[in-house]
Amino acid sequence: MALAGSRGARIRSNIFAYANLAPYIFFVLFPFYFMVVTSFKSNAELYNLKSIPFWIQSGVITDHYALLFQKTDFVAWMKNSLLVATVATTVSLVISILAGYSLARLRFRGAASFGTAIFITYLIPPTLLFLPLSQVVVWLGVADSISGLMLIYPTFLVPFCTWLLMGYFRTIPREVEECALVDGATRMQTLSKIVLPMAVPGIICAALFSFTLCWNEFTYALTFISQSANKTAVVGVTSDLIRGDIYFWGSLMAGALLASIPIVIVYVLFLDYYVSGLTAGAVKG
Amino acid sequence: MAVGPRVLEAAGLREPGRRTRLREWWEQEHIFGYGLIVPAIVLLVTLVGFPFGMAIWFSLSDYWVGSPGGFVGLTNYRDILGNETFRQTVQNSFVFTGIALTLKIVLGVWLAMLLARNLSFKRVIRGIVLLPFVIPTALSTLAWLWMFDSLYSVVNWTAIRLHLISAPGPNWLGQSAYAMAAVITVNVWRGLPFFAIVVLAGLMTVPREYLEAAEVDGASSWGRFWHVTLPLIRPVLAVVILFSTIFTFADFNIVQVLTRGGPINTTHLFATLAYQVGLQGGNLGQGAAISLFIFPLLALVVFFQLRYVREE
């Protein structure tokens, strides 16, 4: 927002911005830094009230990570998360591409109402539906299994992806499709051979958000799954490393870090898609 | 001689005819349109619409985990309205949402204004700012749980060393007001990036000429913000606020990991109380009634949102 001015004024205004951003960036990053420090610190040092909590004085140790891999189902949790996120994302993308194209392009009675209905379901928070859905998964015989999550996650992914993709489909010129239809392509061919390749950025964006939302989902994963080996990473770390009032702090932080890494990698690789997706459709915040 | 269907079939005429007709039927715009949207509608009706109806039915019945239960009218609602814990939860929800949302709006706009400047390392800074929004909330909240630990709190350690407070300092998650402050802090930490980035996108659309004209006319920087920038970003701000209201009000992750509603129910929100009563306590009827209290707010937000979309 800085307006054109002298060079000195610009430098002063940038110093002002950095000075104001610095405390905020510290606020953002400190919990992550503290996770790292805690995960590599010996218990003796962690629970010594006289030691300085900000860095490691008595040597870096990897015991907390060892405990995570040897005494808990951490590897299974990561596999579960990966499987659930991949399957739910794929299924949701297929359904959303079809629905999004239909709503963005085709004229039929009721299209506007369908669009509204999908938008409303997008706004329904999981915390409104987890009680009845916990019974639905029991009836369907998928309680306490990751198949239940694969079945339920599309309920919040499809409205979101459809909404996002509708926007992308609308940016593709109608004429391109009309030409293909005139040339004798079927509607399905027009969609798969003409429209989809042009909508790739939107599809990547939807896939990215879906994967992240699945990986991070907590409410359903916590309420539908009780057996340790069937948990997702987020729920496993949050519940299995706390026994009664004993907290395995080192391993808790190690698990939280490792379970966040896949998301951070995806995020760093696709930062621009992430920002454009956030600003294109509004995302759960 | 009449040509029977069997003759036609033998000549291979009937089969393609049917296929062509089917294809022509499928190629009609409205049929194709309905066809593509059917999977989404089936999914949303069976796994959102139907469960929503179930939630309403549960709330009107004495349904417990494992027992069918019968219709009891508004008994559950009457019971929870007379319940001290529930009244506390209503109050908590409004305090939590009110304060967290206000902080996110004010700080979010401020942060967006800073990020909109032409800084070096712009990409890196934006990447860092968004981080809390990207990392699984339940996991990052674990870090906060450790930072607010009753004995080893790094927050207290620092404040005591800086002589801001005297030892041992507040028991963050064990005292009502502090616990609420902690829950709000984490919610703001996690939700602020969303506000900042979306508002930033809104700021990018403000034409430079308007601001320059205002400056030539002698408007102060505050005046330019209040009279030029703010009115122009109002639509985008409205959308973010509406979305965030619902998701802050319906929050579950942060409270569940940080306090589980404690101490003495002073940080319970509708979702955590519904979880405790409905799943841990097994009283699905009452749990459903509690979680349905989010619904009026949801309906209100949807109403405003749709009216806004139509105006656009």
Coordinates of C-alpha atoms in Angstrom, one line a residue:
Chain A
M1 CA 0.0 0.0 0.0
A2 CA 3.0 2.3 0.3
L3 CA 2.4 5.2 -2.0
A4 CA 5.0 6.6 -4.4
G5 CA 7.3 8.8 -2.5
S6 CA 11.0 9.5 -2.0
R7 CA 13.4 6.7 -1.5
G8 CA 14.0 7.6 2.1
A9 CA 10.3 7.5 2.8
R10 CA 10.1 4.1 1.3
I11 CA 12.9 2.7 3.3
R12 CA 11.4 4.1 6.5
S13 CA 8.1 2.6 5.7
N14 CA 9.6 -0.8 5.0
I15 CA 11.5 -0.7 8.3
F16 CA 8.2 0.1 9.9
A17 CA 6.6 -2.9 8.3
Y18 CA 9.4 -5.3 9.2
A19 CA 9.5 -4.0 12.8
N20 CA 5.8 -4.8 13.1
L21 CA 5.9 -8.1 11.3
A22 CA 8.8 -9.4 13.4
P23 CA 6.9 -10.1 16.6
Y24 CA 4.1 -11.7 14.6
I25 CA 6.5 -14.0 12.8
F26 CA 8.0 -14.9 16.2
F27 CA 4.5 -15.7 17.5
V28 CA 3.8 -17.9 14.4
L29 CA 7.0 -19.8 14.5
F30 CA 7.7 -20.2 18.2
P31 CA 5.4 -23.2 18.8
F32 CA 7.0 -25.1 16.0
Y33 CA 10.5 -24.3 17.2
F34 CA 9.5 -25.3 20.7
M35 CA 8.3 -28.7 19.3
V36 CA 11.6 -29.3 17.7
V37 CA 13.6 -28.4 20.8
T38 CA 11.3 -30.5 23.1
S39 CA 11.5 -33.6 20.8
F40 CA 15.3 -33.7 21.0
K41 CA 15.7 -33.0 24.7
S42 CA 16.4 -35.6 27.4
N43 CA 13.6 -36.1 30.0
A44 CA 16.1 -35.1 32.7
E45 CA 16.5 -31.7 31.1
L46 CA 12.8 -31.3 30.1
Y47 CA 11.7 -31.8 33.7
N48 CA 14.4 -29.7 35.3
L49 CA 12.9 -26.5 36.5
K50 CA 16.3 -24.8 36.6
S51 CA 17.2 -25.5 33.0
I52 CA 16.6 -23.0 30.2
P53 CA 13.6 -24.2 28.1
F54 CA 14.6 -22.4 24.9
W55 CA 17.5 -24.6 23.8
I56 CA 19.2 -27.9 24.5
Q57 CA 22.1 -27.9 27.0
S58 CA 22.7 -31.5 27.8
G59 CA 23.0 -32.9 24.3
V60 CA 20.6 -33.9 21.5
I61 CA 18.9 -37.3 21.9
T62 CA 16.6 -39.3 19.7
D63 CA 15.0 -41.5 22.4
H64 CA 11.6 -39.8 21.9
Y65 CA 11.6 -40.7 18.2
A66 CA 12.6 -44.3 19.0
L67 CA 9.8 -44.6 21.5
L68 CA 7.4 -43.4 18.8
F69 CA 8.4 -46.0 16.3
Q70 CA 9.0 -48.9 18.7
K71 CA 6.3 -48.5 21.4
T72 CA 3.4 -47.0 19.4
D73 CA 1.5 -47.7 16.1
F74 CA 3.0 -44.5 14.6
V75 CA 3.9 -46.1 11.3
A76 CA 0.4 -47.6 11.0
W77 CA -1.1 -44.2 11.8
M78 CA 0.9 -42.5 9.0
K79 CA -0.1 -45.2 6.6
N80 CA -3.8 -44.9 7.5
S81 CA -3.7 -41.1 7.1
L82 CA -2.0 -41.5 3.7
L83 CA -4.5 -44.1 2.5
V84 CA -7.6 -42.2 3.8
A85 CA -6.4 -38.9 2.3
T86 CA -5.5 -40.4 -1.0
V87 CA -8.7 -42.4 -1.5
A88 CA -11.1 -39.7 -0.2
T89 CA -9.4 -37.0 -2.3
T90 CA -9.6 -39.1 -5.5
V91 CA -13.2 -40.1 -5.0
S92 CA -14.2 -36.5 -4.1
L93 CA -12.3 -35.1 -7.1
V94 CA -14.2 -37.3 -9.6
I95 CA -17.6 -36.5 -8.1
S96 CA -16.7 -32.8 -7.9
I97 CA -15.4 -32.5 -11.4
L98 CA -18.6 -33.9 -12.8
A99 CA -20.8 -31.8 -10.5
G100 CA -18.8 -28.6 -10.9
Y101 CA -18.8 -28.9 -14.7
S102 CA -22.5 -29.6 -14.7
L103 CA -23.3 -26.5 -12.5
A104 CA -20.9 -24.2 -14.2
R105 CA -21.7 -25.0 -17.8
L106 CA -24.9 -26.9 -18.5
R107 CA -28.3 -25.3 -18.5
F108 CA -31.0 -27.4 -16.9
R109 CA -33.9 -26.8 -14.5
G110 CA -32.9 -26.7 -10.9
A111 CA -29.2 -26.1 -11.6
A112 CA -29.3 -22.9 -9.5
S113 CA -30.9 -24.7 -6.5
F114 CA -28.4 -27.5 -6.7
G115 CA -25.6 -24.9 -6.6
T116 CA -27.2 -23.3 -3.5
A117 CA -27.6 -26.7 -1.8
I118 CA -24.0 -27.6 -2.4
F119 CA -22.9 -24.2 -1.0
I120 CA -25.0 -24.7 2.1
T121 CA -23.6 -28.2 2.8
Y122 CA -20.1 -26.6 2.5
L123 CA -20.9 -24.4 5.4
I124 CA -22.2 -27.2 7.7
P125 CA -19.5 -27.9 10.3
P126 CA -18.5 -31.5 11.1
T127 CA -19.4 -30.8 14.7
L128 CA -23.1 -30.6 13.8
L129 CA -23.2 -34.1 12.2
F130 CA -20.7 -36.3 14.0
L131 CA -23.3 -37.8 16.4
P132 CA -25.7 -39.2 13.7
L133 CA -22.7 -40.1 11.5
S134 CA -21.2 -42.1 14.3
Q135 CA -24.4 -44.3 14.2
V136 CA -24.4 -44.4 10.4
V137 CA -20.9 -45.9 10.3
V138 CA -22.1 -48.5 12.8
W139 CA -25.1 -49.4 10.7
L140 CA -23.0 -49.7 7.5
G141 CA -20.5 -51.9 9.3
V142 CA -17.5 -49.5 8.8
A143 CA -17.3 -48.3 12.4
D144 CA -13.8 -48.3 13.9
S145 CA -12.2 -48.7 10.4
I146 CA -10.5 -46.3 8.0
S147 CA -13.1 -47.2 5.4
G148 CA -15.6 -45.3 7.5
L149 CA -13.5 -42.2 7.2
M150 CA -13.0 -42.7 3.4
L151 CA -16.8 -42.8 3.1
I152 CA -17.5 -39.8 5.3
Y153 CA -14.7 -37.4 4.3
P154 CA -16.1 -36.7 0.8
T155 CA -19.2 -35.1 2.5
F156 CA -17.1 -32.1 3.3
L157 CA -14.6 -32.4 0.4
V158 CA -17.2 -32.6 -2.4
P159 CA -19.0 -29.3 -1.6
F160 CA -15.7 -27.5 -1.2
C161 CA -14.1 -28.9 -4.4
T162 CA -17.3 -28.4 -6.5
W163 CA -17.4 -24.8 -5.4
L164 CA -13.8 -24.3 -6.3
L165 CA -13.9 -26.1 -9.6
M166 CA -17.1 -24.3 -10.7
G167 CA -15.1 -21.1 -10.6
Y168 CA -12.3 -22.6 -12.8
F169 CA -14.7 -24.1 -15.3
R170 CA -16.3 -20.7 -15.8
T171 CA -13.0 -19.2 -16.8
I172 CA -12.8 -21.6 -19.8
P173 CA -14.2 -19.9 -22.9
R174 CA -17.5 -21.5 -24.0
E175 CA -16.6 -21.2 -27.7
V176 CA -13.8 -23.9 -27.3
E177 CA -16.4 -26.4 -26.2
E178 CA -19.0 -25.4 -28.8
C179 CA -16.4 -25.9 -31.6
A180 CA -15.7 -29.4 -30.3
L181 CA -19.4 -30.3 -30.1
V182 CA -19.9 -29.0 -33.7
D183 CA -17.0 -31.2 -34.8
G184 CA -18.9 -34.2 -33.5
A185 CA -17.3 -34.8 -30.2
T186 CA -19.6 -36.2 -27.5
R187 CA -20.2 -34.1 -24.4
M188 CA -18.1 -36.5 -22.3
Q189 CA -15.3 -36.2 -24.8
T190 CA -15.5 -32.4 -24.7
L191 CA -15.3 -32.6 -20.9
S192 CA -12.4 -35.0 -20.7
K193 CA -10.3 -33.9 -23.7
I194 CA -11.0 -30.2 -23.9
V195 CA -12.1 -28.8 -20.6
L196 CA -10.2 -31.0 -18.1
P197 CA -6.7 -30.2 -19.5
M198 CA -7.5 -26.5 -19.4
A199 CA -8.7 -26.8 -15.8
V200 CA -5.6 -28.5 -14.5
P201 CA -4.5 -25.7 -12.1
G202 CA -8.0 -25.7 -10.5
I203 CA -7.9 -29.5 -10.2
I204 CA -4.4 -29.4 -8.5
C205 CA -5.7 -26.7 -6.2
A206 CA -8.7 -28.8 -5.2
A207 CA -6.6 -31.9 -4.8
L208 CA -4.2 -30.0 -2.6
F209 CA -6.9 -28.7 -0.3
S210 CA -8.7 -32.0 -0.1
F211 CA -5.6 -33.9 0.8
T212 CA -4.7 -31.3 3.5
L213 CA -8.3 -31.2 4.9
C214 CA -8.3 -35.1 5.1
W215 CA -4.9 -35.3 6.7
N216 CA -5.8 -32.6 9.3
E217 CA -9.3 -33.8 10.1
F218 CA -9.8 -34.5 13.8
T219 CA -13.5 -34.6 14.8
Y220 CA -14.6 -37.6 12.7
A221 CA -11.3 -39.5 13.1
L222 CA -11.5 -39.1 16.9
T223 CA -15.2 -40.1 17.2
F224 CA -15.4 -43.0 14.7
I225 CA -12.1 -44.8 15.6
S226 CA -11.1 -46.4 18.9
Q227 CA -8.6 -49.1 18.1
S228 CA -5.1 -47.8 18.1
A229 CA -3.9 -49.5 14.9
N230 CA -6.8 -48.0 12.9
K231 CA -6.2 -44.4 14.0
T232 CA -5.0 -41.6 11.7
A233 CA -1.8 -39.8 12.5
V234 CA -3.4 -36.7 14.0
V235 CA -5.6 -38.7 16.3
G236 CA -3.0 -41.3 17.2
V237 CA -0.4 -38.8 18.3
T238 CA -3.0 -36.7 20.2
S239 CA -4.5 -39.6 22.1
D240 CA -2.0 -42.5 22.5
L241 CA 0.9 -40.6 23.9
I242 CA -1.2 -39.3 26.8
R243 CA -1.9 -42.1 29.3
G244 CA -4.2 -40.8 32.1
D245 CA -2.3 -37.8 33.4
I246 CA 1.1 -38.9 32.1
Y247 CA 2.2 -37.0 29.0
F248 CA 5.1 -38.3 27.0
W249 CA 6.0 -34.7 26.0
G250 CA 9.2 -35.6 24.0
S251 CA 7.4 -38.2 21.9
L252 CA 4.2 -36.1 21.7
M253 CA 6.2 -33.3 20.1
A254 CA 8.2 -35.7 17.9
G255 CA 5.0 -37.3 16.7
A256 CA 3.3 -33.9 16.0
L257 CA 6.4 -32.8 14.0
L258 CA 6.6 -36.0 11.9
A259 CA 2.9 -36.1 11.2
S260 CA 3.0 -32.5 10.0
I261 CA 5.9 -33.0 7.6
P262 CA 3.9 -34.5 4.7
I263 CA 1.6 -31.5 4.8
V264 CA 4.5 -29.0 5.0
I265 CA 6.2 -30.6 2.0
V266 CA 3.0 -30.5 -0.1
Y267 CA 2.5 -26.9 1.0
V268 CA 6.0 -25.7 0.2
L269 CA 5.8 -27.3 -3.3
F270 CA 2.4 -25.8 -4.1
L271 CA 2.4 -22.5 -2.1
D272 CA 1.0 -20.4 -5.0
Y273 CA -1.8 -22.8 -5.6
Y274 CA -2.5 -22.7 -2.0
V275 CA -2.8 -18.9 -1.8
S276 CA -4.9 -18.7 -5.0
G277 CA -7.2 -21.5 -3.7
L278 CA -7.6 -19.7 -0.4
T279 CA -8.6 -16.4 -2.1
A280 CA -10.7 -17.9 -4.9
G281 CA -13.2 -19.8 -2.8
A282 CA -13.4 -19.0 0.8
V283 CA -11.9 -21.9 2.8
K284 CA -12.7 -23.1 6.3
G285 CA -10.9 -20.8 8.8
Chain B
M1 CA -44.4 -60.3 -45.1
A2 CA -44.1 -58.6 -41.7
V3 CA -40.7 -58.1 -40.4
G4 CA -40.5 -59.3 -36.8
P5 CA -38.1 -58.0 -34.2
R6 CA -36.1 -61.2 -34.4
V7 CA -35.3 -60.6 -38.1
L8 CA -34.2 -57.1 -37.3
E9 CA -32.1 -58.3 -34.5
A10 CA -30.5 -60.9 -36.8
A11 CA -29.7 -58.2 -39.3
G12 CA -28.0 -56.3 -36.6
L13 CA -30.3 -53.3 -37.0
R14 CA -32.1 -53.1 -33.7
E15 CA -29.1 -53.0 -31.4
P16 CA -27.3 -50.0 -32.9
G17 CA -30.7 -48.2 -33.1
R18 CA -31.2 -48.5 -29.4
R19 CA -27.6 -47.4 -28.7
T20 CA -27.9 -44.4 -30.9
R21 CA -31.2 -43.4 -29.3
L22 CA -29.6 -43.8 -25.9
R23 CA -26.7 -41.7 -27.0
E24 CA -28.9 -39.0 -28.4
W25 CA -30.9 -39.0 -25.2
W26 CA -27.7 -38.7 -23.1
E27 CA -26.3 -35.9 -25.3
Q28 CA -29.2 -33.6 -24.4
E29 CA -27.9 -30.8 -22.3
H30 CA -30.3 -31.2 -19.4
I31 CA -30.0 -35.0 -19.2
F32 CA -26.2 -34.8 -19.3
G33 CA -26.4 -32.0 -16.7
Y34 CA -28.5 -34.1 -14.3
G35 CA -26.4 -37.2 -15.0
L36 CA -23.2 -35.5 -13.9
I37 CA -24.6 -34.0 -10.8
V38 CA -26.3 -37.2 -9.6
P39 CA -23.3 -38.7 -7.7
A40 CA -22.8 -35.5 -5.7
I41 CA -26.5 -35.2 -4.9
V42 CA -26.7 -38.9 -3.8
L43 CA -23.7 -38.5 -1.6
L44 CA -24.9 -35.3 0.0
V45 CA -28.5 -36.5 0.5
T46 CA -27.4 -39.8 2.1
L47 CA -24.5 -38.6 4.2
V48 CA -25.4 -35.0 5.0
G49 CA -29.2 -34.6 4.5
F50 CA -30.2 -37.9 6.1
P51 CA -27.8 -37.6 9.1
F52 CA -29.1 -34.1 9.6
G53 CA -32.6 -35.4 9.8
M54 CA -31.4 -38.1 12.2
A55 CA -29.8 -35.5 14.4
I56 CA -33.2 -33.7 14.7
W57 CA -34.9 -37.1 15.4
F58 CA -32.2 -38.0 18.0
S59 CA -32.7 -34.6 19.7
L60 CA -36.5 -35.4 20.1
S61 CA -36.0 -38.9 21.4
D62 CA -34.4 -40.6 24.4
Y63 CA -31.9 -42.4 22.1
W64 CA -28.9 -43.8 23.9
V65 CA -25.9 -45.6 22.3
G66 CA -27.1 -49.2 21.7
S67 CA -30.8 -48.6 22.5
P68 CA -33.4 -47.4 20.0
G69 CA -35.2 -44.9 22.1
G70 CA -38.6 -43.3 21.5
F71 CA -40.1 -39.9 20.9
V72 CA -40.0 -37.7 23.9
G73 CA -40.8 -34.3 22.3
L74 CA -38.8 -31.4 23.6
T75 CA -37.7 -33.0 26.8
N76 CA -34.0 -33.0 25.8
Y77 CA -34.1 -29.3 25.0
R78 CA -36.0 -28.5 28.2
D79 CA -33.4 -30.6 30.2
I80 CA -30.3 -28.9 28.6
L81 CA -31.8 -25.4 28.9
G82 CA -32.2 -26.0 32.7
N83 CA -28.7 -27.4 33.0
E84 CA -26.0 -25.3 34.6
T85 CA -23.2 -26.7 32.4
F86 CA -25.2 -26.0 29.2
R87 CA -25.8 -22.4 30.3
Q88 CA -22.1 -22.0 31.0
T89 CA -21.4 -23.4 27.5
V90 CA -23.7 -20.9 25.8
Q91 CA -21.9 -18.1 27.6
N92 CA -18.4 -19.6 26.8
S93 CA -19.4 -19.9 23.1
F94 CA -20.3 -16.3 22.8
V95 CA -17.3 -15.0 24.8
F96 CA -14.9 -17.3 22.8
T97 CA -16.4 -16.4 19.4
G98 CA -16.8 -12.7 20.2
I99 CA -13.3 -12.1 21.4
A100 CA -11.5 -14.4 19.0
L101 CA -13.3 -13.1 16.0
T102 CA -12.7 -9.4 17.0
L103 CA -9.0 -10.1 17.4
K104 CA -8.8 -11.9 14.1
I105 CA -10.6 -9.1 12.2
V106 CA -8.5 -6.3 13.7
L107 CA -5.2 -8.1 13.6
G108 CA -6.0 -9.7 10.3
V109 CA -6.6 -6.4 8.5
W110 CA -3.5 -4.9 10.2
L111 CA -1.4 -7.9 9.1
A112 CA -2.8 -7.7 5.6
M113 CA -1.9 -4.0 5.3
L114 CA 1.7 -4.8 6.3
L115 CA 2.0 -7.8 3.9
A116 CA 0.6 -5.6 1.1
R117 CA 3.8 -3.5 1.1
N118 CA 6.4 -4.1 -1.4
L119 CA 8.8 -6.0 0.9
S120 CA 11.7 -8.1 0.0
F121 CA 11.3 -11.8 0.9
K122 CA 7.6 -11.3 0.3
R123 CA 7.0 -14.9 -0.7
V124 CA 8.9 -16.3 2.3
I125 CA 7.1 -14.0 4.7
R126 CA 3.7 -15.0 3.3
G127 CA 4.6 -18.6 3.4
I128 CA 5.5 -18.4 7.1
V129 CA 2.4 -16.4 8.0
L130 CA 0.1 -19.1 6.5
L131 CA 1.9 -21.9 8.3
P132 CA -0.5 -22.2 11.4
F133 CA -3.4 -22.6 9.0
V134 CA -1.8 -25.5 7.2
I135 CA -0.4 -27.7 10.0
P136 CA -3.0 -30.0 11.5
T137 CA -4.7 -28.0 14.2
A138 CA -4.8 -30.8 16.8
L139 CA -1.1 -31.3 16.5
S140 CA -0.1 -27.6 16.7
T141 CA -2.4 -27.3 19.7
L142 CA -0.3 -30.0 21.4
A143 CA 2.6 -27.6 21.3
W144 CA 0.5 -25.0 23.0
L145 CA -0.6 -27.6 25.6
W146 CA 3.0 -28.1 26.4
M147 CA 3.7 -24.3 26.4
F148 CA 0.9 -23.8 28.9
D149 CA 1.9 -26.7 31.1
S150 CA 1.0 -26.2 34.8
L151 CA 4.6 -26.8 36.0
Y152 CA 6.9 -26.4 33.0
S153 CA 5.2 -23.6 31.1
V154 CA 7.7 -21.7 28.9
V155 CA 5.3 -18.7 28.9
N156 CA 5.5 -18.4 32.7
W157 CA 9.3 -19.2 32.8
T158 CA 9.9 -16.3 30.4
A159 CA 7.5 -13.9 32.1
I160 CA 9.1 -14.7 35.5
R161 CA 12.7 -14.2 34.2
L162 CA 11.6 -10.9 32.7
H163 CA 10.1 -9.9 36.0
L164 CA 6.7 -9.4 34.4
I165 CA 5.0 -11.7 36.9
S166 CA 6.0 -13.3 40.1
A167 CA 6.6 -17.1 40.5
P168 CA 4.9 -19.5 40.0
G169 CA 2.7 -17.6 37.6
P170 CA -0.8 -18.5 36.4
N171 CA -1.9 -22.1 35.9
W172 CA -3.0 -21.4 32.4
L173 CA -5.3 -24.4 31.8
G174 CA -6.4 -24.9 35.4
Q175 CA -8.0 -21.5 36.1
S176 CA -11.1 -20.4 34.3
A177 CA -10.2 -17.0 32.9
Y178 CA -6.7 -18.0 32.0
A179 CA -8.0 -21.2 30.3
M180 CA -10.4 -19.1 28.2
A181 CA -7.5 -16.7 27.3
A182 CA -5.4 -19.7 26.3
V183 CA -8.0 -21.2 24.1
I184 CA -8.7 -17.8 22.4
T185 CA -4.9 -17.3 21.9
V186 CA -4.6 -20.6 20.1
N187 CA -7.7 -20.0 18.0
V188 CA -6.4 -16.5 17.0
W189 CA -2.9 -18.0 16.2
R190 CA -4.5 -20.6 14.0
G191 CA -7.2 -18.5 12.3
L192 CA -5.4 -15.2 11.7
P193 CA -3.5 -16.3 8.6
F194 CA -6.8 -17.0 6.8
F195 CA -8.0 -13.5 7.5
A196 CA -4.7 -11.9 6.6
I197 CA -4.3 -13.7 3.2
V198 CA -7.9 -13.3 2.1
V199 CA -8.0 -9.6 3.1
L200 CA -4.6 -9.2 1.4
A201 CA -6.2 -10.4 -1.9
G202 CA -8.9 -7.8 -1.3
L203 CA -6.3 -5.1 -0.8
M204 CA -4.6 -6.0 -4.1
T205 CA -7.8 -5.0 -5.9
V206 CA -7.9 -1.4 -4.5
P207 CA -6.9 0.9 -7.3
R208 CA -3.7 2.8 -6.6
E209 CA -5.2 5.9 -8.2
Y210 CA -7.9 6.2 -5.5
L211 CA -5.3 6.3 -2.8
E212 CA -3.1 8.7 -4.6
A213 CA -6.0 11.0 -5.3
A214 CA -7.0 10.9 -1.6
E215 CA -3.4 11.7 -0.7
V216 CA -3.3 14.7 -3.0
D217 CA -6.6 15.8 -1.4
G218 CA -4.7 15.8 1.9
A219 CA -6.1 12.7 3.5
S220 CA -4.0 11.2 6.3
S221 CA -3.0 7.6 6.1
W222 CA -5.7 6.7 8.7
G223 CA -8.2 8.7 6.6
R224 CA -7.2 6.9 3.4
F225 CA -7.6 3.6 5.2
W226 CA -11.0 4.5 6.7
H227 CA -12.6 6.3 3.7
V228 CA -11.0 4.6 0.7
T229 CA -9.5 1.1 1.5
L230 CA -12.0 -0.1 4.0
P231 CA -15.2 0.5 1.9
L232 CA -13.5 -1.2 -1.1
I233 CA -12.5 -4.3 0.8
R234 CA -15.8 -4.6 2.7
P235 CA -17.3 -7.3 0.5
V236 CA -14.3 -9.6 1.0
L237 CA -14.2 -8.8 4.7
A238 CA -17.9 -9.7 4.9
V239 CA -17.3 -13.1 3.4
V240 CA -14.4 -13.9 5.7
I241 CA -16.2 -12.8 8.8
L242 CA -19.3 -14.9 7.9
F243 CA -17.3 -18.0 7.3
S244 CA -15.1 -17.5 10.3
T245 CA -18.1 -17.0 12.6
I246 CA -19.4 -20.5 11.9
F247 CA -16.1 -22.2 12.1
T248 CA -15.1 -20.4 15.3
F249 CA -18.4 -21.0 16.9
A250 CA -18.3 -24.7 16.0
D251 CA -14.7 -25.2 17.0
F252 CA -13.8 -28.6 18.4
N253 CA -10.1 -29.4 17.9
I254 CA -8.5 -26.6 20.0
V255 CA -10.7 -26.9 23.0
Q256 CA -10.8 -30.7 23.0
V257 CA -7.0 -30.9 22.9
L258 CA -6.2 -28.0 25.2
T259 CA -8.8 -28.2 28.0
R260 CA -11.5 -30.8 27.2
G261 CA -13.9 -28.1 28.3
G262 CA -12.4 -27.6 31.7
P263 CA -11.7 -26.4 34.3
I264 CA -15.2 -26.9 35.7
N265 CA -16.7 -26.6 32.2
T266 CA -15.6 -23.0 31.7
T267 CA -14.2 -23.5 28.2
H268 CA -16.8 -26.0 26.9
L269 CA -18.2 -25.1 23.4
F270 CA -21.3 -26.7 21.9
A271 CA -19.2 -29.3 20.0
T272 CA -17.1 -30.4 23.0
L273 CA -20.1 -30.6 25.3
A274 CA -22.0 -32.6 22.7
Y275 CA -19.1 -35.0 22.3
Q276 CA -18.9 -35.4 26.1
V277 CA -22.6 -35.9 26.6
G278 CA -23.4 -37.8 23.4
L279 CA -20.5 -40.1 22.8
Q280 CA -18.6 -40.4 26.1
G281 CA -21.8 -40.3 28.2
G282 CA -23.8 -42.2 25.6
N283 CA -26.8 -39.9 25.7
L284 CA -27.2 -39.4 21.9
G285 CA -30.5 -37.6 22.3
Q286 CA -29.2 -34.8 24.5
G287 CA -25.9 -34.7 22.7
A288 CA -27.7 -34.1 19.4
A289 CA -29.9 -31.4 21.0
I290 CA -26.7 -29.6 22.2
S291 CA -25.0 -29.8 18.8
L292 CA -28.1 -28.5 17.1
F293 CA -27.8 -25.2 18.9
I294 CA -25.1 -24.3 16.3
F295 CA -27.8 -24.5 13.7
P296 CA -29.7 -21.2 14.1
L297 CA -26.4 -19.4 13.7
L298 CA -25.6 -21.4 10.7
A299 CA -29.0 -20.6 9.2
L300 CA -28.5 -16.9 9.8
V301 CA -25.0 -16.9 8.2
V302 CA -26.3 -18.9 5.2
F303 CA -29.1 -16.4 4.8
F304 CA -26.8 -13.4 4.7
Q305 CA -24.3 -15.1 2.5
L306 CA -26.9 -16.0 -0.1
R307 CA -28.4 -12.6 -0.1
Y308 CA -24.9 -11.2 -0.6
V309 CA -24.2 -13.7 -3.4
R310 CA -27.4 -12.7 -5.2
E311 CA -26.5 -9.0 -4.9
E312 CA -23.2 -9.7 -6.6

